Amino acid sequence: MTAQAPSREPRQDRSRATRLRLLEAAIDCLASAGWAGTTVSVVAERAGVSRGAAQHHFPTREGLVTAAVEYGVEVRMREMRDRVAAMPGGRLTALEVVTVLGEMYTSPLFRAALHLWVAAASDERLCALLLPLEAKVGREAHRLTVQALGADESEPGVRETVQATLELIRGLGLADILTDDSARRTRILTQWARTLDSVLGPAR
Amino acid sequence: MTAQAPSREPRQDRSRATRLRLLEAAIDCLASAGWAGTTVSVVAERAGVSRGAAQHHFPTREGLVTAAVEYGVEVRMREMRDRVAAMPGGRLTALEVVTVLGEMYTSPLFRAALHLWVAAASDERLCALLLPLEAKVGREAHRLTVQALGADESEPGVRETVQATLELIRGLGLADILTDDSARRTRILTQWARTLDSVLGPAR
């Protein structure tokens, strides 16, 4: 350690903490106010960070929101990975998997991402930033679901059934944005877990 | 027929044609420019209708877009009903059902509806207008899918499996908004149709 370290470390910590506060505020802001209501200034105010500091970290709102969704997805995926790793045999039951995914896709993070994706459909610059993130999130969610289910993708139809599971849950996320769809969602996911058990059964 | 009829009828026809042009232009406009880019004036220009005439039919953009999505859904549902009615036995194969639904949920109409639903998540007035439409479309899509599949909802799990099918297709609609997802969608739906045949099989 040099003599400078004590003063530099706290500054780096403060900078990292500021960045995290901005990312979390951006997710909340997108989820509640949508893309049109999410600017660097609004997010800075919500995070309790000066506008100058916010713009130092994130010069554009496109950069801020993309980083926010990427960060949020990483946190949720890590939580799910840890949960899977902590289970005996390193996997969950089909019902546990669809329940965890169902919670993830009805969270403020999903709402935030949904606002962004739909805005990107008529905004080329935002679309170009989101496409690599969409591909990365899709791959990671698929890999994690296969692992959690203990699914054998070398069996015919298993890969498509896992993809269908994620699409079904994405659809349920969308079904929840205007009304509380939780009771219906629980019934659908309970039945789907039974079907998954019967389709994936022999391989597990 | 009274002497007035010849002059009144064309006026009514013209008014109806104007209304339809506005509804169709509103769907196109929402699908390509999103909610923020869809005003009565913009839609009127796209439809080749004067702003005054457009505002006579639709005083607010909320009213215009809600009527447009309702109209679009009615047209698509009627097409599907006719298609089902024309089939021997009055139903389609599972693969035909999911293929038709997959086309419906990746059309400009779905994109238009998606923009509206997401905008309504942070707009109470729009949300209040859309909720009755969401309930109506949900019921009708469900009823039509049950009928087309020849599914027996008195069997345990069948209702939830039909609901899961519609949610899967809604998820696939969302997956298609930034990239062409058609090849992957075809593989997923082909496998889903096999699963449906096995789950619904004995009752059909």
mmCIF file of C-alpha atoms in Angstrom:
data_model
loop_
_atom_site.group_PDB
_atom_site.id
_atom_site.type_symbol
_atom_site.label_atom_id
_atom_site.label_comp_id
_atom_site.label_asym_id
_atom_site.label_seq_id
_atom_site.Cartn_x
_atom_site.Cartn_y
_atom_site.Cartn_z
ATOM 1 C CA MET A 1 0.000 0.000 0.000
ATOM 2 C CA THR A 2 1.218 3.471 -0.849
ATOM 3 C CA ALA A 3 0.528 6.568 1.187
ATOM 4 C CA GLN A 4 -2.117 7.542 -1.363
ATOM 5 C CA ALA A 5 -4.244 4.443 -0.915
ATOM 6 C CA PRO A 6 -6.365 5.550 2.051
ATOM 7 C CA SER A 7 -7.642 8.615 0.200
ATOM 8 C CA ARG A 8 -8.043 6.909 -3.208
ATOM 9 C CA GLU A 9 -9.936 3.866 -2.011
ATOM 10 C CA PRO A 10 -12.872 5.708 -0.482
ATOM 11 C CA ARG A 11 -13.172 7.837 -3.609
ATOM 12 C CA GLN A 12 -13.397 4.701 -5.780
ATOM 13 C CA ASP A 13 -15.935 3.224 -3.365
ATOM 14 C CA ARG A 14 -17.990 6.396 -3.469
ATOM 15 C CA SER A 15 -17.856 6.404 -7.258
ATOM 16 C CA ARG A 16 -18.977 2.770 -7.406
ATOM 17 C CA ALA A 17 -21.786 3.428 -4.911
ATOM 18 C CA THR A 18 -22.957 6.428 -6.955
ATOM 19 C CA ARG A 19 -22.978 4.317 -10.106
ATOM 20 C CA LEU A 20 -25.041 1.584 -8.413
ATOM 21 C CA ARG A 21 -27.529 4.122 -7.043
ATOM 22 C CA LEU A 22 -27.970 5.509 -10.566
ATOM 23 C CA LEU A 23 -28.486 2.040 -12.061
ATOM 24 C CA GLU A 24 -31.082 1.106 -9.438
ATOM 25 C CA ALA A 25 -32.888 4.438 -9.782
ATOM 26 C CA ALA A 26 -32.930 4.018 -13.576
ATOM 27 C CA ILE A 27 -34.683 0.627 -13.240
ATOM 28 C CA ASP A 28 -37.292 2.084 -10.850
ATOM 29 C CA CYS A 29 -37.814 5.105 -13.072
ATOM 30 C CA LEU A 30 -38.231 3.076 -16.266
ATOM 31 C CA ALA A 31 -40.578 0.626 -14.528
ATOM 32 C CA SER A 32 -42.863 3.392 -13.260
ATOM 33 C CA ALA A 33 -42.538 6.265 -15.747
ATOM 34 C CA GLY A 34 -41.520 4.440 -18.938
ATOM 35 C CA TRP A 35 -38.881 5.446 -21.482
ATOM 36 C CA ALA A 36 -40.385 8.882 -22.164
ATOM 37 C CA GLY A 37 -40.188 9.761 -18.451
ATOM 38 C CA THR A 38 -36.635 8.502 -17.955
ATOM 39 C CA THR A 39 -33.864 11.055 -18.512
ATOM 40 C CA VAL A 40 -30.424 11.259 -16.888
ATOM 41 C CA SER A 41 -31.624 14.300 -14.873
ATOM 42 C CA VAL A 42 -34.759 12.585 -13.558
ATOM 43 C CA VAL A 43 -32.780 9.477 -12.605
ATOM 44 C CA ALA A 44 -30.069 11.597 -10.925
ATOM 45 C CA GLU A 45 -32.701 13.341 -8.805
ATOM 46 C CA ARG A 46 -34.325 10.040 -7.856
ATOM 47 C CA ALA A 47 -30.890 8.637 -6.900
ATOM 48 C CA GLY A 48 -29.967 11.733 -4.873
ATOM 49 C CA VAL A 49 -26.949 12.332 -7.120
ATOM 50 C CA SER A 50 -25.975 15.668 -8.697
ATOM 51 C CA ARG A 51 -26.745 16.000 -12.389
ATOM 52 C CA GLY A 52 -23.043 16.598 -13.113
ATOM 53 C CA ALA A 53 -21.991 13.405 -11.322
ATOM 54 C CA ALA A 54 -24.716 11.439 -13.134
ATOM 55 C CA GLN A 55 -23.568 12.748 -16.501
ATOM 56 C CA HIS A 56 -19.971 11.911 -15.645
ATOM 57 C CA HIS A 57 -21.003 8.266 -15.180
ATOM 58 C CA PHE A 58 -23.569 8.174 -17.973
ATOM 59 C CA PRO A 59 -23.324 10.840 -20.683
ATOM 60 C CA THR A 60 -26.486 9.568 -22.477
ATOM 61 C CA ARG A 61 -29.781 8.150 -21.253
ATOM 62 C CA GLU A 62 -29.461 5.271 -23.741
ATOM 63 C CA GLY A 63 -26.176 4.292 -22.087
ATOM 64 C CA LEU A 64 -27.652 4.650 -18.601
ATOM 65 C CA VAL A 65 -30.744 2.518 -19.201
ATOM 66 C CA THR A 66 -28.893 -0.195 -21.089
ATOM 67 C CA ALA A 67 -26.321 -0.446 -18.276
ATOM 68 C CA ALA A 68 -29.169 -0.487 -15.727
ATOM 69 C CA VAL A 69 -31.004 -3.398 -17.335
ATOM 70 C CA GLU A 70 -27.729 -5.294 -17.849
ATOM 71 C CA TYR A 71 -26.836 -4.785 -14.180
ATOM 72 C CA GLY A 72 -30.321 -5.777 -12.975
ATOM 73 C CA VAL A 73 -30.320 -8.953 -15.064
ATOM 74 C CA GLU A 74 -26.848 -9.898 -13.777
ATOM 75 C CA VAL A 75 -28.001 -9.519 -10.160
ATOM 76 C CA ARG A 76 -31.160 -11.616 -10.698
ATOM 77 C CA MET A 77 -29.318 -14.314 -12.669
ATOM 78 C CA ARG A 78 -26.615 -14.542 -9.970
ATOM 79 C CA GLU A 79 -29.322 -14.938 -7.306
ATOM 80 C CA MET A 80 -30.908 -17.750 -9.306
ATOM 81 C CA ARG A 81 -27.520 -19.427 -9.969
ATOM 82 C CA ASP A 82 -26.728 -19.319 -6.233
ATOM 83 C CA ARG A 83 -30.138 -20.742 -5.409
ATOM 84 C CA VAL A 84 -29.687 -23.591 -7.886
ATOM 85 C CA ALA A 85 -26.148 -24.313 -6.643
ATOM 86 C CA ALA A 86 -27.390 -24.493 -3.024
ATOM 87 C CA MET A 87 -29.971 -27.210 -3.833
ATOM 88 C CA PRO A 88 -29.210 -30.903 -3.351
ATOM 89 C CA GLY A 89 -28.262 -32.300 -6.773
ATOM 90 C CA GLY A 90 -27.757 -28.739 -8.087
ATOM 91 C CA ARG A 91 -31.252 -28.407 -9.492
ATOM 92 C CA LEU A 92 -34.810 -27.350 -8.642
ATOM 93 C CA THR A 93 -38.170 -28.993 -9.265
ATOM 94 C CA ALA A 94 -40.018 -27.869 -12.394
ATOM 95 C CA LEU A 95 -42.508 -26.005 -10.193
ATOM 96 C CA GLU A 96 -39.696 -24.184 -8.372
ATOM 97 C CA VAL A 97 -38.068 -23.215 -11.674
ATOM 98 C CA VAL A 98 -41.226 -21.779 -13.232
ATOM 99 C CA THR A 99 -42.130 -20.029 -9.964
ATOM 100 C CA VAL A 100 -38.736 -18.300 -9.691
ATOM 101 C CA LEU A 101 -38.872 -17.339 -13.382
ATOM 102 C CA GLY A 102 -42.448 -16.106 -12.969
ATOM 103 C CA GLU A 103 -41.310 -13.802 -10.137
ATOM 104 C CA MET A 104 -38.385 -12.543 -12.204
ATOM 105 C CA TYR A 105 -40.601 -11.710 -15.198
ATOM 106 C CA THR A 106 -43.146 -9.760 -13.162
ATOM 107 C CA SER A 107 -40.546 -7.691 -11.264
ATOM 108 C CA PRO A 108 -39.840 -3.973 -11.793
ATOM 109 C CA LEU A 109 -36.768 -5.125 -13.743
ATOM 110 C CA PHE A 110 -38.969 -6.887 -16.307
ATOM 111 C CA ARG A 111 -41.222 -3.830 -16.558
ATOM 112 C CA ALA A 112 -38.179 -1.617 -17.052
ATOM 113 C CA ALA A 113 -36.849 -3.909 -19.787
ATOM 114 C CA LEU A 114 -40.283 -4.094 -21.429
ATOM 115 C CA HIS A 115 -40.503 -0.294 -21.664
ATOM 116 C CA LEU A 116 -37.044 -0.215 -23.241
ATOM 117 C CA TRP A 117 -37.689 -3.016 -25.739
ATOM 118 C CA VAL A 118 -40.916 -1.440 -26.929
ATOM 119 C CA ALA A 119 -39.294 2.015 -27.189
ATOM 120 C CA ALA A 120 -36.448 0.446 -29.180
ATOM 121 C CA ALA A 121 -38.958 -0.888 -31.736
ATOM 122 C CA SER A 122 -39.306 2.676 -33.030
ATOM 123 C CA ASP A 123 -35.820 4.010 -32.098
ATOM 124 C CA GLU A 124 -32.891 2.680 -34.166
ATOM 125 C CA ARG A 125 -30.161 3.971 -31.861
ATOM 126 C CA LEU A 126 -31.693 2.344 -28.786
ATOM 127 C CA CYS A 127 -32.349 -0.831 -30.773
ATOM 128 C CA ALA A 128 -28.659 -1.088 -31.781
ATOM 129 C CA LEU A 129 -27.649 -0.831 -28.104
ATOM 130 C CA LEU A 130 -30.217 -3.380 -26.911
ATOM 131 C CA LEU A 131 -29.705 -6.147 -29.477
ATOM 132 C CA PRO A 132 -26.414 -7.464 -27.998
ATOM 133 C CA LEU A 133 -27.972 -7.300 -24.517
ATOM 134 C CA GLU A 134 -31.080 -9.167 -25.700
ATOM 135 C CA ALA A 135 -28.902 -11.941 -27.186
ATOM 136 C CA LYS A 136 -26.808 -12.193 -24.012
ATOM 137 C CA VAL A 137 -29.828 -12.260 -21.654
ATOM 138 C CA GLY A 138 -31.592 -14.825 -23.858
ATOM 139 C CA ARG A 139 -28.583 -17.175 -23.874
ATOM 140 C CA GLU A 140 -27.995 -16.819 -20.145
ATOM 141 C CA ALA A 141 -31.676 -17.312 -19.170
ATOM 142 C CA HIS A 142 -31.844 -20.395 -21.373
ATOM 143 C CA ARG A 143 -28.615 -21.912 -19.993
ATOM 144 C CA LEU A 144 -29.704 -21.299 -16.405
ATOM 145 C CA THR A 145 -33.175 -22.786 -16.990
ATOM 146 C CA VAL A 146 -31.710 -25.923 -18.593
ATOM 147 C CA GLN A 147 -29.361 -26.310 -15.632
ATOM 148 C CA ALA A 148 -32.028 -25.658 -12.984
ATOM 149 C CA LEU A 149 -34.387 -28.181 -14.607
ATOM 150 C CA GLY A 150 -31.621 -30.737 -15.139
ATOM 151 C CA ALA A 151 -32.920 -30.950 -18.725
ATOM 152 C CA ASP A 152 -31.070 -33.026 -21.327
ATOM 153 C CA GLU A 153 -31.000 -30.962 -24.516
ATOM 154 C CA SER A 154 -29.671 -33.861 -26.563
ATOM 155 C CA GLU A 155 -33.187 -35.369 -26.323
ATOM 156 C CA PRO A 156 -35.422 -34.323 -29.255
ATOM 157 C CA GLY A 157 -37.793 -31.471 -28.408
ATOM 158 C CA VAL A 158 -36.239 -30.638 -25.035
ATOM 159 C CA ARG A 159 -34.465 -27.484 -26.246
ATOM 160 C CA GLU A 160 -37.712 -26.159 -27.768
ATOM 161 C CA THR A 161 -39.670 -27.035 -24.624
ATOM 162 C CA VAL A 162 -37.229 -25.021 -22.491
ATOM 163 C CA GLN A 163 -37.502 -22.112 -24.971
ATOM 164 C CA ALA A 164 -41.301 -22.400 -24.855
ATOM 165 C CA THR A 165 -41.160 -22.259 -21.043
ATOM 166 C CA LEU A 166 -39.260 -18.972 -21.160
ATOM 167 C CA GLU A 167 -41.614 -17.533 -23.798
ATOM 168 C CA LEU A 168 -44.660 -18.589 -21.790
ATOM 169 C CA ILE A 169 -43.230 -16.801 -18.769
ATOM 170 C CA ARG A 170 -42.432 -13.723 -20.848
ATOM 171 C CA GLY A 171 -46.069 -13.727 -22.011
ATOM 172 C CA LEU A 172 -47.199 -13.924 -18.386
ATOM 173 C CA GLY A 173 -44.945 -10.963 -17.577
ATOM 174 C CA LEU A 174 -46.739 -8.953 -20.244
ATOM 175 C CA ALA A 175 -50.148 -10.134 -18.972
ATOM 176 C CA ASP A 176 -49.305 -8.665 -15.570
ATOM 177 C CA ILE A 177 -48.473 -5.101 -16.566
ATOM 178 C CA LEU A 178 -51.979 -3.584 -16.328
ATOM 179 C CA THR A 179 -53.612 -5.886 -13.780
ATOM 180 C CA ASP A 180 -52.545 -8.230 -10.984
ATOM 181 C CA ASP A 181 -52.546 -11.563 -12.813
ATOM 182 C CA SER A 182 -50.943 -13.569 -9.994
ATOM 183 C CA ALA A 183 -53.790 -16.010 -9.212
ATOM 184 C CA ARG A 184 -54.244 -17.022 -12.848
ATOM 185 C CA ARG A 185 -50.453 -17.141 -13.322
ATOM 186 C CA THR A 186 -50.045 -19.554 -10.401
ATOM 187 C CA ARG A 187 -52.653 -21.923 -11.875
ATOM 188 C CA ILE A 188 -51.058 -21.811 -15.338
ATOM 189 C CA LEU A 189 -47.538 -22.354 -13.995
ATOM 190 C CA THR A 190 -48.609 -25.191 -11.698
ATOM 191 C CA GLN A 191 -50.143 -27.012 -14.638
ATOM 192 C CA TRP A 192 -47.178 -26.239 -16.877
ATOM 193 C CA ALA A 193 -44.783 -27.665 -14.261
ATOM 194 C CA ARG A 194 -46.773 -30.939 -14.394
ATOM 195 C CA THR A 195 -46.509 -30.978 -18.188
ATOM 196 C CA LEU A 196 -42.757 -30.209 -17.973
ATOM 197 C CA ASP A 197 -42.291 -33.078 -15.523
ATOM 198 C CA SER A 198 -44.009 -35.424 -17.926
ATOM 199 C CA VAL A 199 -42.191 -34.128 -21.054
ATOM 200 C CA LEU A 200 -38.722 -33.951 -19.452
ATOM 201 C CA GLY A 201 -39.305 -36.794 -17.023
ATOM 202 C CA PRO A 202 -37.434 -39.727 -18.538
ATOM 203 C CA ALA A 203 -34.237 -37.709 -19.076
ATOM 204 C CA ARG A 204 -34.079 -36.449 -15.491
ATOM 205 C CA MET B 1 -86.960 3.903 -49.756
ATOM 206 C CA THR B 2 -87.690 7.585 -49.382
ATOM 207 C CA ALA B 3 -86.572 10.263 -51.808
ATOM 208 C CA GLN B 4 -83.830 11.260 -49.338
ATOM 209 C CA ALA B 5 -82.168 7.855 -49.339
ATOM 210 C CA PRO B 6 -79.929 8.206 -52.419
ATOM 211 C CA SER B 7 -78.246 11.313 -51.020
ATOM 212 C CA ARG B 8 -78.075 10.091 -47.390
ATOM 213 C CA GLU B 9 -76.749 6.622 -48.105
ATOM 214 C CA PRO B 10 -73.552 7.707 -49.874
ATOM 215 C CA ARG B 11 -72.899 10.199 -47.072
ATOM 216 C CA GLN B 12 -73.200 7.406 -44.513
ATOM 217 C CA ASP B 13 -70.991 5.183 -46.649
ATOM 218 C CA ARG B 14 -68.399 7.931 -46.959
ATOM 219 C CA SER B 15 -68.467 8.486 -43.218
ATOM 220 C CA ARG B 16 -68.013 4.781 -42.564
ATOM 221 C CA ALA B 17 -65.169 4.560 -45.089
ATOM 222 C CA THR B 18 -63.459 7.551 -43.470
ATOM 223 C CA ARG B 19 -63.775 5.946 -40.050
ATOM 224 C CA LEU B 20 -62.255 2.673 -41.303
ATOM 225 C CA ARG B 21 -59.371 4.501 -42.995
ATOM 226 C CA LEU B 22 -58.637 6.267 -39.707
ATOM 227 C CA LEU B 23 -58.742 3.008 -37.729
ATOM 228 C CA GLU B 24 -56.387 1.257 -40.158
ATOM 229 C CA ALA B 25 -54.011 4.221 -40.274
ATOM 230 C CA ALA B 26 -53.987 4.341 -36.459
ATOM 231 C CA ILE B 27 -52.880 0.677 -36.300
ATOM 232 C CA ASP B 28 -50.083 1.277 -38.828
ATOM 233 C CA CYS B 29 -49.014 4.445 -37.057
ATOM 234 C CA LEU B 30 -48.919 2.829 -33.592
ATOM 235 C CA ALA B 31 -47.086 -0.221 -34.944
ATOM 236 C CA SER B 32 -44.348 1.870 -36.561
ATOM 237 C CA ALA B 33 -44.114 5.080 -34.507
ATOM 238 C CA GLY B 34 -45.400 3.938 -31.111
ATOM 239 C CA TRP B 35 -47.768 5.752 -28.769
ATOM 240 C CA ALA B 36 -45.654 8.915 -28.558
ATOM 241 C CA GLY B 37 -45.736 9.295 -32.353
ATOM 242 C CA THR B 38 -49.472 8.636 -32.711
ATOM 243 C CA THR B 39 -51.733 11.702 -32.552
ATOM 244 C CA VAL B 40 -55.101 12.294 -34.235
ATOM 245 C CA SER B 41 -53.389 14.755 -36.647
ATOM 246 C CA VAL B 42 -50.634 12.329 -37.654
ATOM 247 C CA VAL B 43 -53.162 9.534 -38.194
ATOM 248 C CA ALA B 44 -55.461 11.852 -40.182
ATOM 249 C CA GLU B 45 -52.595 12.775 -42.501
ATOM 250 C CA ARG B 46 -51.611 9.127 -42.959
ATOM 251 C CA ALA B 47 -55.257 8.251 -43.733
ATOM 252 C CA GLY B 48 -55.627 11.151 -46.202
ATOM 253 C CA VAL B 49 -58.458 12.595 -44.084
ATOM 254 C CA SER B 50 -58.786 16.235 -42.997
ATOM 255 C CA ARG B 51 -57.913 16.956 -39.390
ATOM 256 C CA GLY B 52 -61.440 18.298 -38.809
ATOM 257 C CA ALA B 53 -63.085 15.137 -40.138
ATOM 258 C CA ALA B 54 -60.742 12.983 -38.033
ATOM 259 C CA GLN B 55 -61.577 14.950 -34.897
ATOM 260 C CA HIS B 56 -65.282 14.659 -35.679
ATOM 261 C CA HIS B 57 -64.943 10.855 -35.600
ATOM 262 C CA PHE B 58 -62.381 10.692 -32.791
ATOM 263 C CA PRO B 59 -62.094 13.718 -30.494
ATOM 264 C CA THR B 60 -59.203 12.174 -28.515
ATOM 265 C CA ARG B 61 -56.241 10.016 -29.469
ATOM 266 C CA GLU B 62 -57.043 7.635 -26.601
ATOM 267 C CA GLY B 63 -60.475 7.021 -28.152
ATOM 268 C CA LEU B 64 -58.997 6.622 -31.627
ATOM 269 C CA VAL B 65 -56.330 4.074 -30.704
ATOM 270 C CA THR B 66 -58.634 2.036 -28.466
ATOM 271 C CA ALA B 67 -61.239 1.853 -31.255
ATOM 272 C CA ALA B 68 -58.489 0.939 -33.739
ATOM 273 C CA VAL B 69 -57.186 -1.994 -31.702
ATOM 274 C CA GLU B 70 -60.735 -3.173 -30.972
ATOM 275 C CA TYR B 71 -61.579 -3.031 -34.693
ATOM 276 C CA GLY B 72 -58.337 -4.798 -35.700
ATOM 277 C CA VAL B 73 -58.892 -7.589 -33.183
ATOM 278 C CA GLU B 74 -62.495 -8.073 -34.363
ATOM 279 C CA VAL B 75 -61.348 -8.415 -37.987
ATOM 280 C CA ARG B 76 -58.621 -10.958 -37.124
ATOM 281 C CA MET B 77 -60.896 -12.966 -34.827
ATOM 282 C CA ARG B 78 -63.619 -13.078 -37.485
ATOM 283 C CA GLU B 79 -61.066 -14.353 -40.027
ATOM 284 C CA MET B 80 -60.005 -17.075 -37.620
ATOM 285 C CA ARG B 81 -63.621 -18.008 -36.781
ATOM 286 C CA ASP B 82 -64.428 -18.291 -40.508
ATOM 287 C CA ARG B 83 -61.343 -20.413 -41.062
ATOM 288 C CA VAL B 84 -62.281 -22.740 -38.206
ATOM 289 C CA ALA B 85 -65.910 -22.980 -39.399
ATOM 290 C CA ALA B 86 -64.758 -23.904 -42.923
ATOM 291 C CA MET B 87 -62.708 -26.900 -41.692
ATOM 292 C CA PRO B 88 -64.128 -30.427 -41.655
ATOM 293 C CA GLY B 89 -65.277 -31.114 -38.086
ATOM 294 C CA GLY B 90 -65.121 -27.384 -37.305
ATOM 295 C CA ARG B 91 -61.601 -27.490 -35.894
ATOM 296 C CA LEU B 92 -57.932 -27.228 -36.853
ATOM 297 C CA THR B 93 -54.907 -29.373 -35.960
ATOM 298 C CA ALA B 94 -52.863 -28.155 -32.989
ATOM 299 C CA LEU B 95 -50.078 -27.111 -35.388
ATOM 300 C CA GLU B 96 -52.538 -25.112 -37.510
ATOM 301 C CA VAL B 97 -53.937 -23.380 -34.414
ATOM 302 C CA VAL B 98 -50.554 -22.324 -33.040
ATOM 303 C CA THR B 99 -49.377 -21.268 -36.507
ATOM 304 C CA VAL B 100 -52.406 -19.016 -37.072
ATOM 305 C CA LEU B 101 -52.046 -17.564 -33.562
ATOM 306 C CA GLY B 102 -48.311 -17.073 -34.103
ATOM 307 C CA GLU B 103 -49.047 -15.036 -37.252
ATOM 308 C CA MET B 104 -51.676 -12.979 -35.425
ATOM 309 C CA TYR B 105 -49.310 -12.142 -32.559
ATOM 310 C CA THR B 106 -46.466 -11.005 -34.817
ATOM 311 C CA SER B 107 -48.657 -8.777 -37.019
ATOM 312 C CA PRO B 108 -48.675 -4.937 -37.024
ATOM 313 C CA LEU B 109 -51.886 -5.228 -34.972
ATOM 314 C CA PHE B 110 -50.013 -6.985 -32.142
ATOM 315 C CA ARG B 111 -47.219 -4.389 -32.309
ATOM 316 C CA ALA B 112 -49.811 -1.618 -32.154
ATOM 317 C CA ALA B 113 -51.496 -3.220 -29.146
ATOM 318 C CA LEU B 114 -48.138 -3.790 -27.443
ATOM 319 C CA HIS B 115 -47.227 -0.095 -27.752
ATOM 320 C CA LEU B 116 -50.593 0.826 -26.238
ATOM 321 C CA TRP B 117 -50.431 -1.664 -23.365
ATOM 322 C CA VAL B 118 -46.947 -0.546 -22.383
ATOM 323 C CA ALA B 119 -47.913 3.143 -22.615
ATOM 324 C CA ALA B 120 -50.970 2.418 -20.453
ATOM 325 C CA ALA B 121 -48.713 1.024 -17.706
ATOM 326 C CA SER B 122 -47.700 4.612 -16.931
ATOM 327 C CA ASP B 123 -50.892 6.410 -18.088
ATOM 328 C CA GLU B 124 -53.989 5.947 -15.894
ATOM 329 C CA ARG B 125 -56.476 7.381 -18.389
ATOM 330 C CA LEU B 126 -55.311 5.082 -21.183
ATOM 331 C CA CYS B 127 -55.217 2.156 -18.752
ATOM 332 C CA ALA B 128 -58.873 2.719 -17.770
ATOM 333 C CA LEU B 129 -59.871 2.623 -21.448
ATOM 334 C CA LEU B 130 -57.835 -0.480 -22.240
ATOM 335 C CA LEU B 131 -58.819 -2.721 -19.320
ATOM 336 C CA PRO B 132 -62.301 -3.616 -20.632
ATOM 337 C CA LEU B 133 -60.788 -4.226 -24.089
ATOM 338 C CA GLU B 134 -58.054 -6.442 -22.614
ATOM 339 C CA ALA B 135 -60.669 -8.532 -20.786
ATOM 340 C CA LYS B 136 -62.824 -8.859 -23.917
ATOM 341 C CA VAL B 137 -59.907 -9.804 -26.193
ATOM 342 C CA GLY B 138 -58.608 -12.293 -23.629
ATOM 343 C CA ARG B 139 -61.988 -14.044 -23.307
ATOM 344 C CA GLU B 140 -62.557 -14.131 -27.059
ATOM 345 C CA ALA B 141 -59.048 -15.394 -27.909
ATOM 346 C CA HIS B 142 -59.406 -18.105 -25.286
ATOM 347 C CA ARG B 143 -62.864 -19.197 -26.473
ATOM 348 C CA LEU B 144 -61.747 -19.312 -30.098
ATOM 349 C CA THR B 145 -58.596 -21.301 -29.279
ATOM 350 C CA VAL B 146 -60.596 -23.850 -27.258
ATOM 351 C CA GLN B 147 -63.013 -24.227 -30.151
ATOM 352 C CA ALA B 148 -60.320 -24.459 -32.843
ATOM 353 C CA LEU B 149 -58.440 -27.115 -30.838
ATOM 354 C CA GLY B 150 -61.608 -29.017 -29.978
ATOM 355 C CA ALA B 151 -60.332 -28.952 -26.384
ATOM 356 C CA ASP B 152 -62.484 -30.258 -23.533
ATOM 357 C CA GLU B 153 -62.129 -27.778 -20.672
ATOM 358 C CA SER B 154 -63.941 -30.055 -18.242
ATOM 359 C CA GLU B 155 -60.762 -32.208 -18.224
ATOM 360 C CA PRO B 156 -58.346 -31.193 -15.441
ATOM 361 C CA GLY B 157 -55.489 -28.998 -16.668
ATOM 362 C CA VAL B 158 -56.912 -28.366 -20.147
ATOM 363 C CA ARG B 159 -58.032 -24.811 -19.423
ATOM 364 C CA GLU B 160 -54.588 -23.902 -18.058
ATOM 365 C CA THR B 161 -52.864 -25.543 -21.023
ATOM 366 C CA VAL B 162 -54.924 -23.449 -23.449
ATOM 367 C CA GLN B 163 -54.070 -20.327 -21.405
ATOM 368 C CA ALA B 164 -50.387 -21.338 -21.452
ATOM 369 C CA THR B 165 -50.581 -21.659 -25.239
ATOM 370 C CA LEU B 166 -51.858 -18.098 -25.591
ATOM 371 C CA GLU B 167 -49.209 -16.793 -23.164
ATOM 372 C CA LEU B 168 -46.465 -18.619 -25.059
ATOM 373 C CA ILE B 169 -47.647 -17.009 -28.273
ATOM 374 C CA ARG B 170 -47.797 -13.610 -26.624
ATOM 375 C CA GLY B 171 -44.209 -14.136 -25.431
ATOM 376 C CA LEU B 172 -43.179 -15.052 -28.974
ATOM 377 C CA GLY B 173 -44.858 -11.872 -30.233
ATOM 378 C CA LEU B 174 -42.694 -9.868 -27.848
ATOM 379 C CA ALA B 175 -39.575 -11.816 -28.895
ATOM 380 C CA ASP B 176 -40.178 -10.724 -32.493
ATOM 381 C CA ILE B 177 -40.319 -6.967 -32.020
ATOM 382 C CA LEU B 178 -36.599 -6.162 -32.419
ATOM 383 C CA THR B 179 -35.450 -9.073 -34.586
ATOM 384 C CA ASP B 180 -36.966 -11.553 -37.023
ATOM 385 C CA ASP B 181 -37.555 -14.537 -34.750
ATOM 386 C CA SER B 182 -39.541 -16.592 -37.281
ATOM 387 C CA ALA B 183 -37.199 -19.598 -37.682
ATOM 388 C CA ARG B 184 -36.886 -20.155 -33.923
ATOM 389 C CA ARG B 185 -40.639 -19.496 -33.498
ATOM 390 C CA THR B 186 -41.511 -22.205 -36.043
ATOM 391 C CA ARG B 187 -39.356 -24.773 -34.198
ATOM 392 C CA ILE B 188 -40.866 -23.857 -30.810
ATOM 393 C CA LEU B 189 -44.456 -23.933 -32.098
ATOM 394 C CA THR B 190 -43.932 -27.253 -33.913
ATOM 395 C CA GLN B 191 -42.758 -28.819 -30.662
ATOM 396 C CA TRP B 192 -45.549 -27.087 -28.686
ATOM 397 C CA ALA B 193 -48.155 -28.551 -31.068
ATOM 398 C CA ARG B 194 -46.760 -32.043 -30.308
ATOM 399 C CA THR B 195 -47.029 -31.346 -26.578
ATOM 400 C CA LEU B 196 -50.600 -30.062 -27.040
ATOM 401 C CA ASP B 197 -51.525 -33.181 -29.002
ATOM 402 C CA SER B 198 -50.210 -35.334 -26.182
ATOM 403 C CA VAL B 199 -51.843 -33.297 -23.369
ATOM 404 C CA LEU B 200 -55.203 -32.772 -25.121
ATOM 405 C CA GLY B 201 -55.105 -36.032 -27.068
ATOM 406 C CA PRO B 202 -57.478 -38.345 -25.212
ATOM 407 C CA ALA B 203 -60.267 -35.749 -25.015
ATOM 408 C CA ARG B 204 -60.207 -34.967 -28.751
#
